[in-house]
Amino acid sequence: MSGNTFGTLFAVTNFGESHGPAIGCVIDGCPPGMLLSEADIQGDLDRRRPGTSRHVTQRSEPDAVEILSGVYEGKTTGTPICLLIKNTDQRSKDYGNILDTFRPGHADYTYLHKYGLRDPRGGGRSSARLTAPMVAAGAVAKKWLFEKYGTTFRGCMAQIGEAVIPFESWEHVPNNPFFAPVADVSRLENYMDALRKAGDSCGARIRVVASSVPVGLGEPLFDKLDADIAFAMMGINAVKGVEIGAGFGAVTQRGTTHGDSLSPEGFLSNHAGGVLGGISTGQDLEVSMAIKPTSSIITPRQSIDIKGQPAEVVTKGRHDPCVGIRATPIAEAMLALVVMEHALRQRAQCGDVNVSTPDIMRRRG
Amino acid sequence: MSGNTFGTLFAVTNFGESHGPAIGCVIDGCPPGMLLSEADIQGDLDRRRPGTSRHVTQRSEPDAVEILSGVYEGKTTGTPICLLIKNTDQRSKDYGNILDTFRPGHADYTYLHKYGLRDPRGGGRSSARLTAPMVAAGAVAKKWLFEKYGTTFRGCMAQIGEAVIPFESWEHVPNNPFFAPVADVSRLENYMDALRKAGDSCGARIRVVASSVPVGLGEPLFDKLDADIAFAMMGINAVKGVEIGAGFGAVTQRGTTHGDSLSPEGFLSNHAGGVLGGISTGQDLEVSMAIKPTSSIITPRQSIDIKGQPAEVVTKGRHDPCVGIRATPIAEAMLALVVMEHALRQRAQCGDVNVSTPDIMRRRG
Amino acid sequence: MSGNTFGTLFAVTNFGESHGPAIGCVIDGCPPGMLLSEADIQGDLDRRRPGTSRHVTQRSEPDAVEILSGVYEGKTTGTPICLLIKNTDQRSKDYGNILDTFRPGHADYTYLHKYGLRDPRGGGRSSARLTAPMVAAGAVAKKWLFEKYGTTFRGCMAQIGEAVIPFESWEHVPNNPFFAPVADVSRLENYMDALRKAGDSCGARIRVVASSVPVGLGEPLFDKLDADIAFAMMGINAVKGVEIGAGFGAVTQRGTTHGDSLSPEGFLSNHAGGVLGGISTGQDLEVSMAIKPTSSIITPRQSIDIKGQPAEVVTKGRHDPCVGIRATPIAEAMLALVVMEHALRQRAQCGDVNVSTPDIMRRRG
Amino acid sequence: MSGNTFGTLFAVTNFGESHGPAIGCVIDGCPPGMLLSEADIQGDLDRRRPGTSRHVTQRSEPDAVEILSGVYEGKTTGTPICLLIKNTDQRSKDYGNILDTFRPGHADYTYLHKYGLRDPRGGGRSSARLTAPMVAAGAVAKKWLFEKYGTTFRGCMAQIGEAVIPFESWEHVPNNPFFAPVADVSRLENYMDALRKAGDSCGARIRVVASSVPVGLGEPLFDKLDADIAFAMMGINAVKGVEIGAGFGAVTQRGTTHGDSLSPEGFLSNHAGGVLGGISTGQDLEVSMAIKPTSSIITPRQSIDIKGQPAEVVTKGRHDPCVGIRATPIAEAMLALVVMEHALRQRAQCGDVNVSTPDIMRRRG
């Protein structure tokens, strides 16, 4: 309720600060009987962790996850799963005058005004580091959904700054530090190198897709699947926009174009992005999001201090020049958490529903 | 939990179907002691109701609201406020073959697959008519927020199909059927007339703004103000994309541009759209959304019937060729409900916080 | 969240005041596809309604329920079910000096201090009349649970004032105005007549039982089945104590006695009352509750007025001298709502669990 | 939602198993700016921990609490507070045939049937050990409530088995291992020694009281203060009955007796137990609960094994012969959590209410 639990039936409660002793989460509601070990989770954490290329923050964190509860003899017991990640490379000394000034575009200002005090070490609670436990929780959701429904989650970088990235193939994504679906990322490397040299940061666009999603997920009027996806994505640090399917492109579409026709072989297009009326169609969930440039840059900025006096702010320390670069596994995880939640809700209310749709309709359109 | 309650502390539970006897909502959590009558609510309902111009559905509904509970001697008592709107112009006969076919782009398909049955009369529960109770609830929230903090909510049409609408002035908005902030809407009228003649529908972009929002609203890590706004907006019928502040424009911005500088006189820009780290800055909340073209059009479409056989679908009856036209008051209402929720949450947890910020910082940047 | 919604997956939001135009509730989360009509609900409402004997309030209310939404062609659609009961016999003039004094033992005092104002007409929101919508919602839950699991709910009066009522048979319960499980209620009639003559009121003890409850319902650590039952029962007007199984009798039991032995034929006793570790055993749920004497009596009482000055209070109007008399159907309904909620939760999280217990264990112990 | 979070605005999520590496909780919603250290919490943990007398389990646990997050420079930051308690004295070998049999009166049976598997080590999740994190969370709530409103929480043993314990003085409570409010506990010691010798266990009655509770707490219709107290207490391991104020004694009271008269000097009695209409009166909250005899006893019991075959069960290992003995600090903590929750809710909805009641009314009646 104070905003640190994501989900209701598959509820993930997040805790910790960037430079505290540990971060983690508690998952409540995981179905019992699923095989689960740290190894099932560590892979996604490794995809997100810092320090893996020169294009991201140089903080060195193994982000090794420990399962503290909820698993017995290798299986989930249905009781809360506490996942703990110790912080090992905190360096709070790096933070210069951010203790008493406000970085333009940063949560410094709002945290102080909301709570009356703030933990400034590494951004405290507002740090993107707190997405790590969500990636861990998402890995649990992904595993269950895959085993139950064959659902898979994939994401990639679609744009860095002005550099639009064409989609070549999913198979390229793991082979470069940008999660870019292209074979050759030299253009992106040059772009990032120039940006870093300029002491500036840039935005990005991320795309994330879920396939083999069961039809019927989503709870209108309000807890629609797309509404919950928008909630999840906009809640990721630095996200400023979210699209489902055609997204803002739908503004200039006609109804005759946008509405995805159906045939006995399935949907013939997917402008809807896998959701109609807030409920999954069984097609791929197609989500896109805009990520703003990080506010922690070394270029001096005009600001004020906590007394309201003019101040120049320079952020030293270790920061991502484009937070979008590590956002792909985060977006996948959040999407998985949304789908998981709705899969459980669906069988709660509609567990007896059995619509004899031709199987072929379940094909991706 | 089955998705028909919006909000937690200011919780609005929506009920009814397009062609049932009545629609309405129950507001739980309204602070006591506020003057409230039907007249305070009817104004916004009238802005949303159908049949007011040739550019929207010709269904004729007065949408007269009745307060059934929660108000005594003209004041809210703190107990649930039930608002009832009777349906008076249902014509279920108009619906042709939609009973046993699926309209491309419509919730027909997903409702049937989720619940195993559906009320097809006027779209049943999936009808945009169900936004009326939210507009009513939003009017209650707007009133309280204005009296408490001076907060105001305004919205306008920013684009219809390809027709981008420049912002001239808020004062034009009430003077045309499009909620367009321009003096001359002849271009939009011609556009809509041509569209209707073509038997097609189009998308739109809506902008909505809240001013004089208290600083400090929003509950990270998840129930961030912007995340809840995205949830609220994406949940409105036909919305496919949501932006806060710079939105997708942030992708190509640099950190030096995007991060809003601060001065002793306040913020110097508002790329953030009034939210940093998921918490309100005190600046205007700036929200934009994409609305898809309605799926109920008279042009024949390729589809299937409920047995999976090919079928051509034509939607007769009364429909909006651009559902965006009536979306402005809906978006305002949903934004008001989000701000209301967070205003109550904020005083629950942080009611004792008192940050002595220079008053001038509370100015709109 | 402001306390007027009961349940989460099967969520019942209650609205209305004793002397307002109507009372009612919205049920969100009812599984789709169940046959439902007003007739399925009216029976329980008739068991609860006032004016049916000289031992209860003479307010004359048909308590006729209308289904406003959520049912199409006789079946639940899975969307919110709004149930409306119009108030037809309000007589607000009867209330003498209760407008500006506090009845000892009544919610007058606390409502005013909580909300700053209160609707005094018939007790406003604090009236036991507001249990009617819960009885209606409970009837919906009972129907689904019976059709799905064969679960049944029964209750009876166990004690009125000093008069302990032996259990003879469930079949007597519908045949007397006290819900007493005895053939001859003349003793109770005399007791109540004398009490009324004395201008006083008395307490009661109610017993309620659910049979054929699925094993496995309840969500420890906190949302235990017995904890939720205690919550539901203590929340009924005038309840001051709740017991499960042996209840306070367990204080003087030994472990060798209290712990219900198991045999291949099932449990050999039911001191547990059908719950172990907060989870249903499959045995009968056995619940008992204490109901206080009503505070609205004609005998003058010492109190104060709203200015804090001494005042004598006499309550005229129409009141139950023993609110326990009409409490049985209310307690049954609340128990049904709790079981319903947990039945849905159980299949959400544990829908795949299949423990091959000998069938005979499912027998009542 | 899967039942491991207590509270909504002050939400405590509990995790861990009796013999896992650690147990703990995450508190979300603590107001910011409160001084908090481990020392503020350890005291109550020490009151609850095992091994402190011969009358309780001999498991030796320091129950040392660590604050992992949510506190910066000694003050709460308003972000989640993770409290961790490492398990140091697990001895899973002690558990004999409980792996494949069901102890009469124990959660073994229901956990297996609910989840399909269970962690049998020390009772796993069903162990009373999991109350330790709640005692820790309760200490945080107690501190805030005391600093804000002067609210205090006290509890004592009222009965062990047949031994009713007269109330002499609160000051005796900390001076004996039973939390008994009497100077001489030799009778209780003899009682327990005989019981242990007999290889049996017994029940208990606990009383818990909150003083200086603000008037106006509680959210009817359902989230009444007394309903939430009943929920909290019935959810404590082994509790079978809960009373508020007169409790079951109210059954035989008359309205003229039960209803607490008011005078300008305050209430003249407290049969209500501090709650009217589900809302606090400002008087002491008076709560009583029945605790069943523990099911883990060395006397052989008739039961079955997991294949449904007859089996004799003997529980070795370390167990409390009367779980009520250590229940007092648990009950206090749970009561504090309920009051805390409602204190925050009250200022959310009714933060502007200001009833000018004579101050004297706030006196304890």
Short mmCIF file of N, CA, C and O in Angstrom, two decimals, chain D residues 208-267:
data_model
loop_
_atom_site.label_atom_id
_atom_site.label_comp_id
_atom_site.label_asym_id
_atom_site.label_seq_id
_atom_site.Cartn_x
_atom_site.Cartn_y
_atom_site.Cartn_z
N VAL D 208 -5.20 -8.63 26.76
CA VAL D 208 -4.31 -7.58 26.26
C VAL D 208 -5.10 -6.28 26.18
O VAL D 208 -6.30 -6.27 25.89
N VAL D 209 -4.42 -5.20 26.53
CA VAL D 209 -5.08 -3.91 26.71
C VAL D 209 -4.26 -2.81 26.02
O VAL D 209 -3.04 -2.80 26.13
N ALA D 210 -4.96 -1.95 25.31
CA ALA D 210 -4.31 -0.75 24.77
C ALA D 210 -4.90 0.47 25.46
O ALA D 210 -6.12 0.58 25.56
N SER D 211 -4.05 1.37 25.91
CA SER D 211 -4.52 2.58 26.59
C SER D 211 -4.11 3.81 25.79
O SER D 211 -3.14 3.77 25.03
N SER D 212 -4.85 4.88 26.00
CA SER D 212 -4.61 6.13 25.27
C SER D 212 -4.71 5.92 23.76
O SER D 212 -3.85 6.39 22.99
N VAL D 213 -5.73 5.23 23.39
CA VAL D 213 -6.02 5.04 21.96
C VAL D 213 -6.83 6.24 21.48
O VAL D 213 -7.79 6.63 22.13
N PRO D 214 -6.47 6.82 20.36
CA PRO D 214 -7.27 7.95 19.87
C PRO D 214 -8.71 7.52 19.61
O PRO D 214 -8.96 6.39 19.19
N VAL D 215 -9.64 8.39 19.84
CA VAL D 215 -11.03 8.14 19.48
C VAL D 215 -11.16 8.20 17.95
O VAL D 215 -10.41 8.93 17.29
N GLY D 216 -12.02 7.38 17.40
CA GLY D 216 -12.34 7.49 15.97
C GLY D 216 -11.66 6.46 15.08
O GLY D 216 -11.85 6.49 13.86
N LEU D 217 -10.92 5.53 15.65
CA LEU D 217 -10.23 4.54 14.80
C LEU D 217 -11.16 3.37 14.48
O LEU D 217 -11.84 2.84 15.35
N GLY D 218 -11.11 2.91 13.25
CA GLY D 218 -11.97 1.81 12.81
C GLY D 218 -12.75 2.24 11.59
O GLY D 218 -13.13 3.40 11.47
N GLU D 219 -12.97 1.29 10.68
CA GLU D 219 -13.58 1.63 9.40
C GLU D 219 -14.79 0.74 9.15
O GLU D 219 -14.69 -0.27 8.45
N PRO D 220 -15.93 1.06 9.69
CA PRO D 220 -17.11 0.28 9.33
C PRO D 220 -17.41 0.48 7.82
O PRO D 220 -16.94 1.47 7.25
N LEU D 221 -18.12 -0.38 7.24
CA LEU D 221 -18.89 -1.45 7.76
C LEU D 221 -18.08 -2.70 8.09
O LEU D 221 -18.52 -3.50 8.90
N PHE D 222 -16.95 -2.92 7.45
CA PHE D 222 -16.30 -4.21 7.66
C PHE D 222 -14.99 -4.10 8.42
O PHE D 222 -14.71 -4.89 9.29
N ASP D 223 -14.18 -3.12 8.05
CA ASP D 223 -12.87 -3.02 8.68
C ASP D 223 -12.98 -2.30 10.02
O ASP D 223 -12.24 -1.35 10.32
N LYS D 224 -13.93 -2.78 10.79
CA LYS D 224 -14.13 -2.23 12.12
C LYS D 224 -12.90 -2.52 12.97
O LYS D 224 -12.21 -3.52 12.75
N LEU D 225 -12.68 -1.68 13.95
CA LEU D 225 -11.52 -1.90 14.80
C LEU D 225 -11.61 -3.24 15.51
O LEU D 225 -10.62 -4.00 15.57
N ASP D 226 -12.79 -3.58 16.02
CA ASP D 226 -12.91 -4.85 16.74
C ASP D 226 -12.84 -6.04 15.78
O ASP D 226 -12.30 -7.09 16.13
N ALA D 227 -13.33 -5.87 14.56
CA ALA D 227 -13.24 -6.95 13.58
C ALA D 227 -11.77 -7.21 13.23
O ALA D 227 -11.34 -8.36 13.13
N ASP D 228 -11.03 -6.13 13.05
CA ASP D 228 -9.61 -6.31 12.74
C ASP D 228 -8.83 -6.88 13.92
O ASP D 228 -7.87 -7.63 13.74
N ILE D 229 -9.24 -6.52 15.13
CA ILE D 229 -8.61 -7.11 16.31
C ILE D 229 -8.91 -8.61 16.36
O ILE D 229 -8.02 -9.43 16.62
N ALA D 230 -10.14 -8.97 16.09
CA ALA D 230 -10.51 -10.39 16.10
C ALA D 230 -9.71 -11.15 15.04
O ALA D 230 -9.23 -12.26 15.27
N PHE D 231 -9.58 -10.53 13.88
CA PHE D 231 -8.79 -11.12 12.80
C PHE D 231 -7.35 -11.34 13.25
O PHE D 231 -6.76 -12.42 13.06
N ALA D 232 -6.78 -10.33 13.86
CA ALA D 232 -5.38 -10.40 14.29
C ALA D 232 -5.19 -11.46 15.37
O ALA D 232 -4.23 -12.24 15.33
N MET D 233 -6.09 -11.50 16.32
CA MET D 233 -5.92 -12.42 17.45
C MET D 233 -6.21 -13.86 17.03
O MET D 233 -5.47 -14.77 17.39
N MET D 234 -7.29 -14.06 16.29
CA MET D 234 -7.62 -15.43 15.87
C MET D 234 -6.54 -15.99 14.96
O MET D 234 -6.38 -17.21 14.85
N GLY D 235 -5.79 -15.10 14.33
CA GLY D 235 -4.73 -15.55 13.45
C GLY D 235 -3.45 -15.97 14.17
O GLY D 235 -2.57 -16.57 13.57
N ILE D 236 -3.36 -15.64 15.46
CA ILE D 236 -2.19 -16.09 16.23
C ILE D 236 -2.30 -17.60 16.43
O ILE D 236 -3.38 -18.12 16.68
N ASN D 237 -1.17 -18.27 16.32
CA ASN D 237 -1.17 -19.72 16.46
C ASN D 237 -1.93 -20.16 17.70
O ASN D 237 -1.71 -19.62 18.78
N ALA D 238 -2.81 -21.13 17.54
CA ALA D 238 -3.49 -21.83 18.64
C ALA D 238 -4.67 -21.07 19.24
O ALA D 238 -5.34 -21.58 20.14
N VAL D 239 -4.94 -19.85 18.75
CA VAL D 239 -6.09 -19.12 19.31
C VAL D 239 -7.40 -19.69 18.77
O VAL D 239 -7.53 -19.94 17.57
N LYS D 240 -8.35 -19.91 19.66
CA LYS D 240 -9.66 -20.48 19.28
C LYS D 240 -10.83 -19.57 19.63
O LYS D 240 -11.99 -19.89 19.31
N GLY D 241 -10.58 -18.46 20.33
CA GLY D 241 -11.68 -17.58 20.69
C GLY D 241 -11.16 -16.19 20.99
O GLY D 241 -10.02 -16.05 21.47
N VAL D 242 -11.97 -15.19 20.70
CA VAL D 242 -11.58 -13.80 20.93
C VAL D 242 -12.79 -13.06 21.51
O VAL D 242 -13.92 -13.25 21.06
N GLU D 243 -12.51 -12.24 22.49
CA GLU D 243 -13.55 -11.39 23.06
C GLU D 243 -13.09 -9.94 23.10
O GLU D 243 -11.91 -9.66 23.33
N ILE D 244 -14.03 -9.04 22.91
CA ILE D 244 -13.79 -7.61 23.10
C ILE D 244 -14.68 -7.17 24.26
O ILE D 244 -15.87 -7.47 24.28
N GLY D 245 -14.11 -6.47 25.20
CA GLY D 245 -14.89 -5.98 26.35
C GLY D 245 -15.59 -7.12 27.06
O GLY D 245 -14.95 -8.12 27.42
N ALA D 246 -16.89 -7.00 27.26
CA ALA D 246 -17.63 -8.02 28.01
C ALA D 246 -17.61 -9.38 27.34
O ALA D 246 -17.84 -10.40 27.98
N GLY D 247 -17.37 -9.41 26.04
CA GLY D 247 -17.25 -10.67 25.32
C GLY D 247 -18.47 -11.55 25.50
O GLY D 247 -19.61 -11.08 25.40
N PHE D 248 -18.23 -12.84 25.75
CA PHE D 248 -19.35 -13.77 25.91
C PHE D 248 -20.18 -13.46 27.15
O PHE D 248 -21.33 -13.89 27.26
N GLY D 249 -19.60 -12.69 28.05
CA GLY D 249 -20.40 -12.24 29.19
C GLY D 249 -21.58 -11.37 28.77
O GLY D 249 -22.57 -11.26 29.49
N ALA D 250 -21.48 -10.76 27.60
CA ALA D 250 -22.55 -9.89 27.11
C ALA D 250 -23.83 -10.66 26.83
O ALA D 250 -24.92 -10.09 26.79
N VAL D 251 -23.71 -11.97 26.63
CA VAL D 251 -24.89 -12.78 26.31
C VAL D 251 -25.93 -12.68 27.42
O VAL D 251 -27.13 -12.58 27.16
N THR D 252 -25.46 -12.67 28.65
CA THR D 252 -26.40 -12.66 29.77
C THR D 252 -26.56 -11.27 30.40
O THR D 252 -27.21 -11.13 31.44
N GLN D 253 -25.98 -10.27 29.77
CA GLN D 253 -26.20 -8.91 30.27
C GLN D 253 -27.51 -8.34 29.71
O GLN D 253 -27.96 -8.74 28.64
N ARG D 254 -28.05 -7.37 30.45
CA ARG D 254 -29.16 -6.58 29.94
C ARG D 254 -28.62 -5.31 29.28
O ARG D 254 -27.50 -4.87 29.62
N GLY D 255 -29.40 -4.71 28.41
CA GLY D 255 -29.00 -3.46 27.78
C GLY D 255 -28.74 -2.37 28.81
O GLY D 255 -27.83 -1.55 28.67
N THR D 256 -29.54 -2.37 29.88
CA THR D 256 -29.35 -1.36 30.92
C THR D 256 -28.01 -1.50 31.64
O THR D 256 -27.51 -0.54 32.22
N THR D 257 -27.46 -2.70 31.62
CA THR D 257 -26.15 -2.93 32.25
C THR D 257 -25.01 -2.75 31.25
O THR D 257 -24.02 -2.09 31.53
N HIS D 258 -25.19 -3.36 30.09
CA HIS D 258 -24.07 -3.41 29.16
C HIS D 258 -23.68 -2.04 28.60
O HIS D 258 -22.50 -1.72 28.48
N GLY D 259 -24.69 -1.28 28.24
CA GLY D 259 -24.39 0.02 27.61
C GLY D 259 -23.69 0.94 28.59
O GLY D 259 -24.24 1.30 29.63
N ASP D 260 -22.50 1.35 28.27
CA ASP D 260 -21.70 2.17 29.18
C ASP D 260 -22.22 3.59 29.23
O ASP D 260 -22.20 4.31 28.22
N SER D 261 -22.67 4.00 30.40
CA SER D 261 -23.18 5.36 30.56
C SER D 261 -22.06 6.38 30.39
O SER D 261 -20.89 6.08 30.61
N LEU D 262 -22.49 7.57 30.00
CA LEU D 262 -21.52 8.66 29.84
C LEU D 262 -21.85 9.76 30.83
O LEU D 262 -23.02 10.02 31.14
N SER D 263 -20.81 10.42 31.28
CA SER D 263 -20.99 11.61 32.12
C SER D 263 -20.04 12.66 31.60
O SER D 263 -19.14 12.36 30.79
N PRO D 264 -20.18 13.88 32.05
CA PRO D 264 -19.21 14.90 31.60
C PRO D 264 -17.78 14.53 31.96
O PRO D 264 -16.84 15.03 31.35
N GLU D 265 -17.62 13.62 32.90
CA GLU D 265 -16.26 13.20 33.27
C GLU D 265 -15.79 12.01 32.44
O GLU D 265 -14.69 11.50 32.65
N GLY D 266 -16.62 11.52 31.55
CA GLY D 266 -16.20 10.39 30.71
C GLY D 266 -17.14 9.21 30.84
O GLY D 266 -18.18 9.30 31.48
N PHE D 267 -16.77 8.12 30.20
CA PHE D 267 -17.55 6.89 30.32
C PHE D 267 -17.48 6.37 31.75
O PHE D 267 -16.44 6.51 32.41
#
